[in-house]
Coordinates of C-alpha atoms in Angstrom, one line a residue:
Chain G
X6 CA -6.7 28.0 46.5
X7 CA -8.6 30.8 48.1
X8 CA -7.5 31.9 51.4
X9 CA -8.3 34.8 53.6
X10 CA -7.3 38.1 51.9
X11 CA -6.9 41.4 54.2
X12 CA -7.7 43.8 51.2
X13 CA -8.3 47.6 51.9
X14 CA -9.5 50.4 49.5
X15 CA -7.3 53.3 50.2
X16 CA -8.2 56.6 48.6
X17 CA -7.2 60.2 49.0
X18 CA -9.4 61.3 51.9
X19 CA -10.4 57.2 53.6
X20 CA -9.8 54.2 53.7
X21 CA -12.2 50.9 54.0
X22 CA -9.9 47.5 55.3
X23 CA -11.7 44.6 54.8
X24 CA -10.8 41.0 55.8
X25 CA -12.1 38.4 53.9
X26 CA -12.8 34.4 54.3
X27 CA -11.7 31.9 52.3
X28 CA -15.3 31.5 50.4
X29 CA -15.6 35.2 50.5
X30 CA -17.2 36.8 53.0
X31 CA -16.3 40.3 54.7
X32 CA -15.8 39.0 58.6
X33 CA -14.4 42.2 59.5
X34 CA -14.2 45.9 58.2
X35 CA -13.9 49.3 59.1
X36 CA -13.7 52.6 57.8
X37 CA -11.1 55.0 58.8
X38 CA -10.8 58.7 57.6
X39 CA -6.6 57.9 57.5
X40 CA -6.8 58.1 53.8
X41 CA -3.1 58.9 52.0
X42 CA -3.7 62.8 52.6
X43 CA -3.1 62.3 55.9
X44 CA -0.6 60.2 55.9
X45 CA 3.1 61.9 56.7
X46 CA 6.3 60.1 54.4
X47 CA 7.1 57.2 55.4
X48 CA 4.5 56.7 57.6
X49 CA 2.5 54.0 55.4
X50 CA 3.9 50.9 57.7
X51 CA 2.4 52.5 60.7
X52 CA -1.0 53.6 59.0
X53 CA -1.3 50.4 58.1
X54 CA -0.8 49.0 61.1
X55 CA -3.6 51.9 62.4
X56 CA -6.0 50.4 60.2
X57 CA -5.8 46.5 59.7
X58 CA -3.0 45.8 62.4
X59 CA -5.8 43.5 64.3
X60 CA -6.9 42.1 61.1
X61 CA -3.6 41.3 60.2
X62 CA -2.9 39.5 64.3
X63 CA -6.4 37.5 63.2
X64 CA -5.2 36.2 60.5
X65 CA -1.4 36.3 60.5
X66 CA -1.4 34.3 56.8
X67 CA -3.9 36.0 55.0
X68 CA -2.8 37.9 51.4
X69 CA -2.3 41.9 51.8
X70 CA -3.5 43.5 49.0
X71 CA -3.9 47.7 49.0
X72 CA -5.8 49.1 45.9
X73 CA -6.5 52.9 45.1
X74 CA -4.8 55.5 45.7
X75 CA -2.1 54.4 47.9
X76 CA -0.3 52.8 44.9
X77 CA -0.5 57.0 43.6
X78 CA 2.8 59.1 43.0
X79 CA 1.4 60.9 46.3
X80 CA 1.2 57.5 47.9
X81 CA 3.0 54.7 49.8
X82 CA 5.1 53.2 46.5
X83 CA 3.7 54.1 43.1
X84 CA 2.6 51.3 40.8
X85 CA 2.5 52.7 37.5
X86 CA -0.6 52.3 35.2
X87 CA -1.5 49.5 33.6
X88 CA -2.7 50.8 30.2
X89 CA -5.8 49.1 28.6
X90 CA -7.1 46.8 26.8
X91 CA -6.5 45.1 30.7
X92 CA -7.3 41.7 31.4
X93 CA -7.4 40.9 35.4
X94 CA -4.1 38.6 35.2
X95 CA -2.4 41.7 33.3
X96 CA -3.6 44.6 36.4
X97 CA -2.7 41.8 39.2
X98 CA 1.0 41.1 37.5
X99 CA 1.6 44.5 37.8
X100 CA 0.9 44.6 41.5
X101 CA 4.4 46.2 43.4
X102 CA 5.3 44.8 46.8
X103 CA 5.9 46.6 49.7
X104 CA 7.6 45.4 53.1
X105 CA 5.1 46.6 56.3
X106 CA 6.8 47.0 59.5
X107 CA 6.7 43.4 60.6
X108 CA 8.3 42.4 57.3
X109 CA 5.3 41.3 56.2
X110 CA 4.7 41.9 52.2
X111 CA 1.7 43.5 50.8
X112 CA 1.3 44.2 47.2
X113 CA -0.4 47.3 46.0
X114 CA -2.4 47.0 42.7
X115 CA -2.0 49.5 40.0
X116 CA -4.4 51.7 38.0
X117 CA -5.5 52.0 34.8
X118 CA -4.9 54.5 32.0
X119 CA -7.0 55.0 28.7
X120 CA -5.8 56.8 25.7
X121 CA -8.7 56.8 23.1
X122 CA -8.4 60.3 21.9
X123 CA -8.4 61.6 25.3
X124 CA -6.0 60.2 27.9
X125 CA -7.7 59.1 31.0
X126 CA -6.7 57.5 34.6
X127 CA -8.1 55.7 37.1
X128 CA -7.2 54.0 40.3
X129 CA -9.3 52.5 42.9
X130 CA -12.6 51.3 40.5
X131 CA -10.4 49.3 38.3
X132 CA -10.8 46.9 41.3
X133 CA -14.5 47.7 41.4
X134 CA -15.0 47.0 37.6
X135 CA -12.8 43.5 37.8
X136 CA -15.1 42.6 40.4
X137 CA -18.3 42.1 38.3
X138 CA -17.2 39.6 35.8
X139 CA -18.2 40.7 33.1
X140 CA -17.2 39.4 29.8
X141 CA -18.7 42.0 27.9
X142 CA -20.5 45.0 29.3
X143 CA -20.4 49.1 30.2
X144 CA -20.1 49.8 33.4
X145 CA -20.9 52.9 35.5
X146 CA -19.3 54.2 38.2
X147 CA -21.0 57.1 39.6
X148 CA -19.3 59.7 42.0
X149 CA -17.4 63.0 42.2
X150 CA -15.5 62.1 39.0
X151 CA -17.5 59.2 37.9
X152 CA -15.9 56.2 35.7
X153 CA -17.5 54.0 32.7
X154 CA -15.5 51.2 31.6
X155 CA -16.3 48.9 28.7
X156 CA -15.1 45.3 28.9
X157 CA -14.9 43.2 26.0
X158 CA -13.5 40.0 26.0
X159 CA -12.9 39.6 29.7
X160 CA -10.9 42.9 29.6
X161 CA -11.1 46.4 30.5
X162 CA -11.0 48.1 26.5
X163 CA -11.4 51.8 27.1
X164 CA -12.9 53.7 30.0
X165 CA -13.8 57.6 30.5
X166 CA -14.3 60.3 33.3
X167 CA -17.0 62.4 34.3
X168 CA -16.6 65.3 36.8
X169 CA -20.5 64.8 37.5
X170 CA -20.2 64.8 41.2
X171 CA -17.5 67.8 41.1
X172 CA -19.6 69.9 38.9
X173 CA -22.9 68.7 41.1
X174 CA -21.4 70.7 44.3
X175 CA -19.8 73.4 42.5
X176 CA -23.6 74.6 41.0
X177 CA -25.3 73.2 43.7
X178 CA -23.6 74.9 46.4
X179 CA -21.0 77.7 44.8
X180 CA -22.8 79.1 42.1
X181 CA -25.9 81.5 41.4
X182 CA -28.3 78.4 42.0
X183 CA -27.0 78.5 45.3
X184 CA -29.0 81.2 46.6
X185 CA -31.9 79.5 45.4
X186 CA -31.4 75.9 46.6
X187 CA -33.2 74.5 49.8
X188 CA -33.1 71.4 51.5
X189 CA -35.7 69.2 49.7
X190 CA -38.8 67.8 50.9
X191 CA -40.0 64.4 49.0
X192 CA -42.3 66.4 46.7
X193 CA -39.5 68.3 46.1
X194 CA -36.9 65.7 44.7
X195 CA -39.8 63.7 42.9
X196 CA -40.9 67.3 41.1
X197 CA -37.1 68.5 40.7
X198 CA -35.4 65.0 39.0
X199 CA -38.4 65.3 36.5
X200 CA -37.6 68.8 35.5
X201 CA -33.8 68.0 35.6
X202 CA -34.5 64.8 33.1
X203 CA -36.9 67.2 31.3
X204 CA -33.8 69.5 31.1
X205 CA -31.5 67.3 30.2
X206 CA -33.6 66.0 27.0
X207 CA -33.3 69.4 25.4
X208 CA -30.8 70.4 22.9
X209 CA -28.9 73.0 24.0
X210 CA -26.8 71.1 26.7
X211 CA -26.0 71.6 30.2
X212 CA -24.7 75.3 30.6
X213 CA -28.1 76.0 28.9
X214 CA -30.0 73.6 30.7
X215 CA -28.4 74.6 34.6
X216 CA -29.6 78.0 33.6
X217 CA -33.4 76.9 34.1
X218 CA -33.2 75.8 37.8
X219 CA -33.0 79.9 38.4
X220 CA -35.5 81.6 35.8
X221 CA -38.3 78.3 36.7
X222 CA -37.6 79.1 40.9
X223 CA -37.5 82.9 39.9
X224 CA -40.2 82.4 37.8
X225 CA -42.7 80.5 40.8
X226 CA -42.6 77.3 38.8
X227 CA -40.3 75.3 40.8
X228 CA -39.7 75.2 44.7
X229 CA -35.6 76.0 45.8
X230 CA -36.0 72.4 47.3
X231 CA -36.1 71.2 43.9
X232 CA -33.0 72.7 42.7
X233 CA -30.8 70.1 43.9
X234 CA -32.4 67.2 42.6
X235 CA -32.9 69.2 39.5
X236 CA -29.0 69.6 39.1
X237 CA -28.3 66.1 40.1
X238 CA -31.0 64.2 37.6
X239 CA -29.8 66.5 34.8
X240 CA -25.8 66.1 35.3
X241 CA -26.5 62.4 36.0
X242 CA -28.6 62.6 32.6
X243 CA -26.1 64.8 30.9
X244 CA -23.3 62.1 31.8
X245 CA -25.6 59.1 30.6
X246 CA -25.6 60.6 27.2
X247 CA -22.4 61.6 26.9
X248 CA -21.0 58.0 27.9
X249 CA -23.7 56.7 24.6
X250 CA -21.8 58.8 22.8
X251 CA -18.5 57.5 23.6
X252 CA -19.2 54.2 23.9
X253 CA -22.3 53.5 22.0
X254 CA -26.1 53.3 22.7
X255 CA -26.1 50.1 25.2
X256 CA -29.7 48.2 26.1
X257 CA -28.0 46.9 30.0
X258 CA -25.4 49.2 32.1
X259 CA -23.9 47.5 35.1
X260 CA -24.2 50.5 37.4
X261 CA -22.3 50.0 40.6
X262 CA -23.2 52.4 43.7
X263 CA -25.7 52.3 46.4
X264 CA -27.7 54.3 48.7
X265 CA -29.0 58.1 46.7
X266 CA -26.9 57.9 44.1
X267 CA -28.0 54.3 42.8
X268 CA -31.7 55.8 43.0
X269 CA -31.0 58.8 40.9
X270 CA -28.7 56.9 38.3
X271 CA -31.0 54.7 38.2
X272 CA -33.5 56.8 37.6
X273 CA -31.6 58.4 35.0
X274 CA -31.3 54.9 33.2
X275 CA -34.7 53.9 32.9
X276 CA -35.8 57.4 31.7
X277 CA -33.0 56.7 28.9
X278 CA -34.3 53.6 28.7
X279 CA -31.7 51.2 29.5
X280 CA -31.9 48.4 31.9
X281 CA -29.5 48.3 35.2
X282 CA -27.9 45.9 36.8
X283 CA -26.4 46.9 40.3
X284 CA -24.2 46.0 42.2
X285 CA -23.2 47.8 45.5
X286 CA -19.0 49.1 45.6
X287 CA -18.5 47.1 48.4
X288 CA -19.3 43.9 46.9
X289 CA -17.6 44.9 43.4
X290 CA -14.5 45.6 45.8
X291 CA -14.5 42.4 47.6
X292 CA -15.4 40.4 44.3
X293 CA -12.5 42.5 42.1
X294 CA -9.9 42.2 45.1
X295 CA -10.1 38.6 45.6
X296 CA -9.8 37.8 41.8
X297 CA -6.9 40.3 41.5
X298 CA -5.7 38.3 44.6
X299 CA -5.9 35.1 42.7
X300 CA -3.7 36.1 40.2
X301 CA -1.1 37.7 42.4
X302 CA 2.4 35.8 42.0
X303 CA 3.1 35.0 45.5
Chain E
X8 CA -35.6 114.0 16.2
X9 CA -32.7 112.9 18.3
X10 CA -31.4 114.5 21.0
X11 CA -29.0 114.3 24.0
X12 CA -29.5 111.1 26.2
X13 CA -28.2 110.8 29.6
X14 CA -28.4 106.6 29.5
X15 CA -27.4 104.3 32.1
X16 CA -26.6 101.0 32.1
X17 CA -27.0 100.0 35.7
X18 CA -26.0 96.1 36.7
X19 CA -25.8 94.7 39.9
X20 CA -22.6 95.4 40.8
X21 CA -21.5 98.0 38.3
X22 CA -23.0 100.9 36.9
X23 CA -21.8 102.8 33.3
X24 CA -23.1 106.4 32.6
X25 CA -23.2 108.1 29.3
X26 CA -24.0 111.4 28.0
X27 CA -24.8 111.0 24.5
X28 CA -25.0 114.1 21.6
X29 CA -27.3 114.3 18.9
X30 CA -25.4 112.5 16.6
X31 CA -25.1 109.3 19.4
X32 CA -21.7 110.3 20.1
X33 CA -20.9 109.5 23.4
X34 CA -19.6 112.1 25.0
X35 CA -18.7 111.9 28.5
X36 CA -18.9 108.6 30.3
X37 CA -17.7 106.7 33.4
X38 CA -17.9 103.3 35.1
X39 CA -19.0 103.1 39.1
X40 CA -19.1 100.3 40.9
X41 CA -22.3 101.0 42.3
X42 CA -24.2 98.7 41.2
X43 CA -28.2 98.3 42.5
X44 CA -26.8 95.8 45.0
X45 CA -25.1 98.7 46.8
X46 CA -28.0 101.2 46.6
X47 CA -30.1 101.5 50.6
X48 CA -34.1 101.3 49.8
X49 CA -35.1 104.5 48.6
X50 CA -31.4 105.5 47.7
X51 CA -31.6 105.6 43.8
X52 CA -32.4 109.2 43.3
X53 CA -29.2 110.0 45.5
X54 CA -27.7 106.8 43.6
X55 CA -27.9 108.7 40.2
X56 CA -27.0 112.3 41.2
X57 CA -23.9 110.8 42.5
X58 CA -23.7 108.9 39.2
X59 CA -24.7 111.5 36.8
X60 CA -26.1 114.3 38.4
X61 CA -23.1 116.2 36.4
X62 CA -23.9 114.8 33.2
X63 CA -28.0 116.2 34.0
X64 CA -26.8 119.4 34.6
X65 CA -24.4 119.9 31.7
X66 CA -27.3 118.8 29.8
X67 CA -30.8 119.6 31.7
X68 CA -32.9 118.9 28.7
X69 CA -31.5 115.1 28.3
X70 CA -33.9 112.4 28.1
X71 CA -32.7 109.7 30.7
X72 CA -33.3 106.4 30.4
X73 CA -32.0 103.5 32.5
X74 CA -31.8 99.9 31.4
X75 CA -30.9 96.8 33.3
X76 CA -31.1 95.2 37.4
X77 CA -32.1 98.6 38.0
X78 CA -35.9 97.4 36.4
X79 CA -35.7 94.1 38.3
X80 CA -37.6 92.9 41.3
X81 CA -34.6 94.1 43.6
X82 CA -34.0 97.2 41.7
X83 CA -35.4 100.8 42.0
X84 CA -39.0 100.3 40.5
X85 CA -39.7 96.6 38.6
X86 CA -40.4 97.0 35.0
X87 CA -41.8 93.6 33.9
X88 CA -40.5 91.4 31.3
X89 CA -41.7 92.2 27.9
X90 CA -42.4 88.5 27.0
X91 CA -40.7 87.5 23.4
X92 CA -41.1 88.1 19.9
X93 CA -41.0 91.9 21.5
X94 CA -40.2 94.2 19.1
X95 CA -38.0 97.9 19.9
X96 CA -41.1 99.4 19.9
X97 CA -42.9 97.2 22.0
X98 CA -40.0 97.2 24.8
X99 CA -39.7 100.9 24.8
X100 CA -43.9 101.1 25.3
X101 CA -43.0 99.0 28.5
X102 CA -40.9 101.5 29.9
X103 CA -41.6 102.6 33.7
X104 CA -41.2 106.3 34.3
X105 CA -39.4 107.4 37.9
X106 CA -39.0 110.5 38.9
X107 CA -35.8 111.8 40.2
X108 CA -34.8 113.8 43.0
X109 CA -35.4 117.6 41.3
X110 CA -38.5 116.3 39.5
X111 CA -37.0 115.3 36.9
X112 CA -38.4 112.1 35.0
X113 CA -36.2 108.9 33.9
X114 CA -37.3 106.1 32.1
X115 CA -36.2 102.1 33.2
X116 CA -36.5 99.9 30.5
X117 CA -37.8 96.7 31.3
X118 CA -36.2 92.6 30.7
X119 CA -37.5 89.9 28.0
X120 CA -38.4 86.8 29.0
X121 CA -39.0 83.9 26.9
X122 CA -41.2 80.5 27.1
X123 CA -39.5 78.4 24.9
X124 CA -39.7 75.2 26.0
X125 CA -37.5 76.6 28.7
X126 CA -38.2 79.9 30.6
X127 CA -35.8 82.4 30.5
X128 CA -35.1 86.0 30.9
X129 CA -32.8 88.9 30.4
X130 CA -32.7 92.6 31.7
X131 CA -29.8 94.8 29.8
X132 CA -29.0 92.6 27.4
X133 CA -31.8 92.8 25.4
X134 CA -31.0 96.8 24.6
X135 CA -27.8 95.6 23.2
X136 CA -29.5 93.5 21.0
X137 CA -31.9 96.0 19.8
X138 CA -28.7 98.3 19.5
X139 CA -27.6 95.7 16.6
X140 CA -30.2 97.2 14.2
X141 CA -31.1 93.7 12.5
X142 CA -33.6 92.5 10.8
X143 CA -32.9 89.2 10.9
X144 CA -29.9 86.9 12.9
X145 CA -28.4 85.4 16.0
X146 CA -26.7 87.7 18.3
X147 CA -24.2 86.2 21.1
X148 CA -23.5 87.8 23.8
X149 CA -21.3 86.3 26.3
X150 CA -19.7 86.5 29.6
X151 CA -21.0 85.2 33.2
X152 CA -24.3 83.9 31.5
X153 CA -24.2 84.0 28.0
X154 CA -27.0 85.4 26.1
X155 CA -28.0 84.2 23.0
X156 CA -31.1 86.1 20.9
X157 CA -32.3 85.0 17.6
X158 CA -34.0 88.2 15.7
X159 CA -36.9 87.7 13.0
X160 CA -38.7 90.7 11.2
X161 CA -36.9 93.1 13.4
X162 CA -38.2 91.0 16.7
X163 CA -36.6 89.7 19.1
X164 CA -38.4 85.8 18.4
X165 CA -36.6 84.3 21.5
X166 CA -33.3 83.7 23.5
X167 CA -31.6 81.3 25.9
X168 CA -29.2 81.7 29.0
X169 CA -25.9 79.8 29.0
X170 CA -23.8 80.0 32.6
X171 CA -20.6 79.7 30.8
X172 CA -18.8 82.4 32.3
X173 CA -19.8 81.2 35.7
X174 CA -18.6 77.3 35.6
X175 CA -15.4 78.6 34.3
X176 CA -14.9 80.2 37.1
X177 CA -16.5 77.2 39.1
X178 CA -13.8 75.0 37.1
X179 CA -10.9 77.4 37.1
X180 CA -10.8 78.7 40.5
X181 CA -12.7 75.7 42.6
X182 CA -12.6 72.4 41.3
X183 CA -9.6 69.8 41.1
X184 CA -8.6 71.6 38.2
X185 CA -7.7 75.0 39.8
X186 CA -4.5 73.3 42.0
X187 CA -2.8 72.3 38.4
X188 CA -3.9 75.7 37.1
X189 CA -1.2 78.3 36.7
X190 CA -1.4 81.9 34.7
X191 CA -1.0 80.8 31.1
X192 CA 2.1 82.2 28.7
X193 CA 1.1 83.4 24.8
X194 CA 2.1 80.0 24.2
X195 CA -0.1 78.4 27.0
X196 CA -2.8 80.0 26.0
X197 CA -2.1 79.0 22.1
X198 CA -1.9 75.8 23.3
X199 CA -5.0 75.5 25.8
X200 CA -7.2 77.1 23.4
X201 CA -6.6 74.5 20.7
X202 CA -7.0 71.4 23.1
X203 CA -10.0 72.9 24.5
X204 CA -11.8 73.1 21.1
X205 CA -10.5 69.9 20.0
X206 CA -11.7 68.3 23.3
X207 CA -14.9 69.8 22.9
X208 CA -15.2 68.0 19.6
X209 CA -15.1 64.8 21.7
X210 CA -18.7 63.1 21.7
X211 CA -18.8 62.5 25.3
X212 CA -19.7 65.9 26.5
X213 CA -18.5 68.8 28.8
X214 CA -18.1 66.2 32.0
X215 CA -15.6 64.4 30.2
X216 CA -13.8 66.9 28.6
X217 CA -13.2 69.5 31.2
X218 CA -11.7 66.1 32.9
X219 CA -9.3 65.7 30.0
X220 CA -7.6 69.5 31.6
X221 CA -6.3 67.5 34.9
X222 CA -5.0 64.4 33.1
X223 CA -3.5 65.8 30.5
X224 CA -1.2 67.7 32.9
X225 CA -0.5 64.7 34.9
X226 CA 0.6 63.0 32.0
X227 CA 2.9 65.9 31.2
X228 CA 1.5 66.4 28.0
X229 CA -0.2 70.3 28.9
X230 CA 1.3 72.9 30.9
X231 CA -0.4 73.9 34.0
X232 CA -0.6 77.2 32.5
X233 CA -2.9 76.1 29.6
X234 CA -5.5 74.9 31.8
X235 CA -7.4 78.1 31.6
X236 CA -7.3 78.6 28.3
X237 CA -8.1 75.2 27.6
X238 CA -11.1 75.6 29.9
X239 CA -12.2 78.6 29.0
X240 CA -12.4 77.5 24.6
X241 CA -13.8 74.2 25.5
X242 CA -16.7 75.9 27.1
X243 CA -17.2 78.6 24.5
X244 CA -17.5 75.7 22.3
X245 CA -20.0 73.9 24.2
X246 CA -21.9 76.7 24.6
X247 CA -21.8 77.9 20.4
X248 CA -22.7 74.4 19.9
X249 CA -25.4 74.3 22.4
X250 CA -26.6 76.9 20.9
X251 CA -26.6 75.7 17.1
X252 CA -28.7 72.8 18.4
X253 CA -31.3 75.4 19.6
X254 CA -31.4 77.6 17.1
X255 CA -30.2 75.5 14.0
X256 CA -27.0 76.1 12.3
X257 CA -26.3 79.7 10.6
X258 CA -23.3 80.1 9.3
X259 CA -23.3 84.3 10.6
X260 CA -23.1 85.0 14.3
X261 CA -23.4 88.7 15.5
X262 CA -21.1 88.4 18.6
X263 CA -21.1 91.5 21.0
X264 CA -17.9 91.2 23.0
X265 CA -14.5 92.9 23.3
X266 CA -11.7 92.2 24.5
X267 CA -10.6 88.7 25.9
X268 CA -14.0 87.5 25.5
X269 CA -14.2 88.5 21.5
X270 CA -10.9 86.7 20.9
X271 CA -11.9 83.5 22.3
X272 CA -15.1 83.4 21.1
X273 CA -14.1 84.3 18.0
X274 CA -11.9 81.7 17.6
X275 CA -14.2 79.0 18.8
X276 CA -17.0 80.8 16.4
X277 CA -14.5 80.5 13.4
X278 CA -13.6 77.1 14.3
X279 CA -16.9 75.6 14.2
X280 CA -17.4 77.3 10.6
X281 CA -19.2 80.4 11.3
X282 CA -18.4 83.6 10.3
X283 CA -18.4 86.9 13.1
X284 CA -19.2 90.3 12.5
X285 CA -18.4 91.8 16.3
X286 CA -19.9 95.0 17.9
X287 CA -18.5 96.0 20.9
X288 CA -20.8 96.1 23.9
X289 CA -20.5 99.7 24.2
X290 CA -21.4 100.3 20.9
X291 CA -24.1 98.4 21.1
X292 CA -25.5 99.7 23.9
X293 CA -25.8 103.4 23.2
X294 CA -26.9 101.9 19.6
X295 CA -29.5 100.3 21.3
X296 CA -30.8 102.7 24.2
X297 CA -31.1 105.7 21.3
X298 CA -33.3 103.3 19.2
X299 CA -35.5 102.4 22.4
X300 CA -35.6 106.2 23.3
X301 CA -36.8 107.5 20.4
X302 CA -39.8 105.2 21.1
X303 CA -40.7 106.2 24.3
X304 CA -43.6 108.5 25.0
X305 CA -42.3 111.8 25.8

């Protein structure tokens, strides 16, 4: 039943193409900065073809599946949310087909949307978050507007947004604290996520807590190299607890990102005291595509 | 006793003048923009004729006192913090005497810091707070960071920093947020403000919520217009209820605000159950830099 899948991951500003073996493995991949921004109407076809037009000549059979936010009302075709609870069959039947210039079809898979209280989107990590299997679980997605999803049941119940990253840049690099910051040695990230977790454990919240990167460097107590990693421990901390909140105090959290921003969530975990299990995006995308692929009707 | 007062409160990028009579009525005043970061090293004498050299000479026998930057580390002389519980007595005993250009002697009043847990300081704010004339409370102050000061025995016990004004700016005018953002109608901003204090009532926290602004406009269901007002109650909200974690509940808040700032927060105050007596900051000021006059040493 598997077969080789040309699957890209095609958000607002790049796009990652992929193509994929029958037991799974990335063969081929790239990374373009053609993501749909750039893109003029009606020029999907040939961006395509910019992108995975090789992959698609080594392996004129394989499925074409396009996930993020290429399936976006600013996008190629828009493929309307799928709103949870979401199994994987349920987000793959709602895949749309498009034709690409050679009249081959691709389908473009849909997002998700949330309405627990608050009503919430996503598009792009739904893939990531089909693509660990879980069961049951919370997962994490860190990044400018970070996504946790809780499955239940084999399907995606509810899920929430976090403008950590966002707000991360905005204080780090637009704000008073910006005249402060410097680039950080290693004593300086060590020293400044332990005064950001600090921060974030006391009770008056984060416009409070942001406050104290300025009067602790103002006050000689903590380097400017230490007000970035201050910021990012205590918005990554701040997030943590507000997902326990939402979704309930969870012992495990699936946390899926690599490189700095698996360290600090990390981090941020285990000082919460919650054991990770990660998984880098790349493999969530190629796991989540492939069993979104599966269920395609074809 | 009390006698004319030429006072000044001189910010970083503003400057207010008063001449005040006997009885504290403020007689003449005006508003400069030049604030201590567009005085030249050695420039305050000239700085304050050009300020209020009329008011000295309409009233030569004036005490003068100046209160805010102009005491800080990059103002005319540094005053240092008076560190907290500091009592109106204690802060006008810290008082640094200048002299001015014709001999003539002024008096900055110095900042409060406070080691709570968290450092934190204030310079200017803490004359408005003096200018309240309590015995005992909790006095909020808002705008680009929020002060809030909690007063025991006549004291000022301790205070905390919020940067609320500041990230709604950040949110407003440079995050995702600000391309949906339009100038709000009186129903916009009807509407904004009660989403915003309902989202802030969400358990997940100010990274989710502010989030909710962008979706809920996507979905149609908010105006682009309500985004600010939505933005700016939510993080009143946060902030009121940041502070009730810090300094316990009290169901009286001394707010010292006018205008656009007194409305919201009044609302979000009143919302969460606490009842407002408001002083303008004017008020409160000459209030407060008569009471810290009469204690300097003459």
């Amino acid at each position: 039943m598997p077969e080789p899948l040309i699957a890209l991951d095609w958000g607002t500003t790049r796009a990652r193409a992929y193509l994929i073996s029958e037991s799974g493995e990335a063969v081929q991949k790239r990374l373009a900065d053609q993501g749909i921004q750039s893109v003029p109407a009606g020029g999907y076809p040939a961006a395509f073809e910019a992108l995975a037009g090789d992959l698609r000549r080594a392996a004129p059979e394989a499925a074409i599946v396009l996930a993020g936010m290429v399936g976006s009302r600013n996008g190629w075709v828009e493929a309307p949310y799928v709103a949870c609870p979401a199994s994987p069959e349920e987000i793959a039947a709602a895949g749309i087909a498009v034709d690409l210039a050679a009249g081959t079809r691709a389908t473009i898979l849909p997002g998700l949307s949330c309405d627990d209280g608050a009503f919430d989107v996503m598009r792009g990590e739904e893939t990531l978050v089909v693509g660990l299997g879980l069961a049951d679980g919370l997962a994490c997605l860190p990044g400018t507007h970070s996504k946790w999803a809780e499955i239940r049941g084999g399907r995606i119940t509810r899920f929430a947004s976090f403008m950590t990253g966002e707000v991360y840049g905005l204080l780090r690099n637009h704000s008073i604290l910006a005249r402060l910051a410097e680039e950080p040695s290693g004593e300086d990230a060590r020293d400044g996520a332990a005064r950001g977790l600090a921060a974030a454990a006391r009770p008056a919240g984060l416009l409070n807590a942001a406050f104290a990167a300025r009067t602790e460097v103002l006050a000689g107590r903590m380097s400017g190299g230490a007000v970035g990693p201050f910021l990012s421990a205590l918005l990554a901390a701040q997030e943590i607890a507000g997902a326990q909140a939402l979704f309930g105090r969870t012992g495990r959290i699936h946390l899926v990102a690599d490189g700095i921003l698996a360290e600090s969530y990390g981090a941020a975990l285990a000082a919460a005291g919650i054991e990770v299990a990660v998984t880098a995006p790349e493999a969530a995308f190629i796991a989540g595509v492939r069993r979104l692929a599966a269920g395609l009707a074809r």
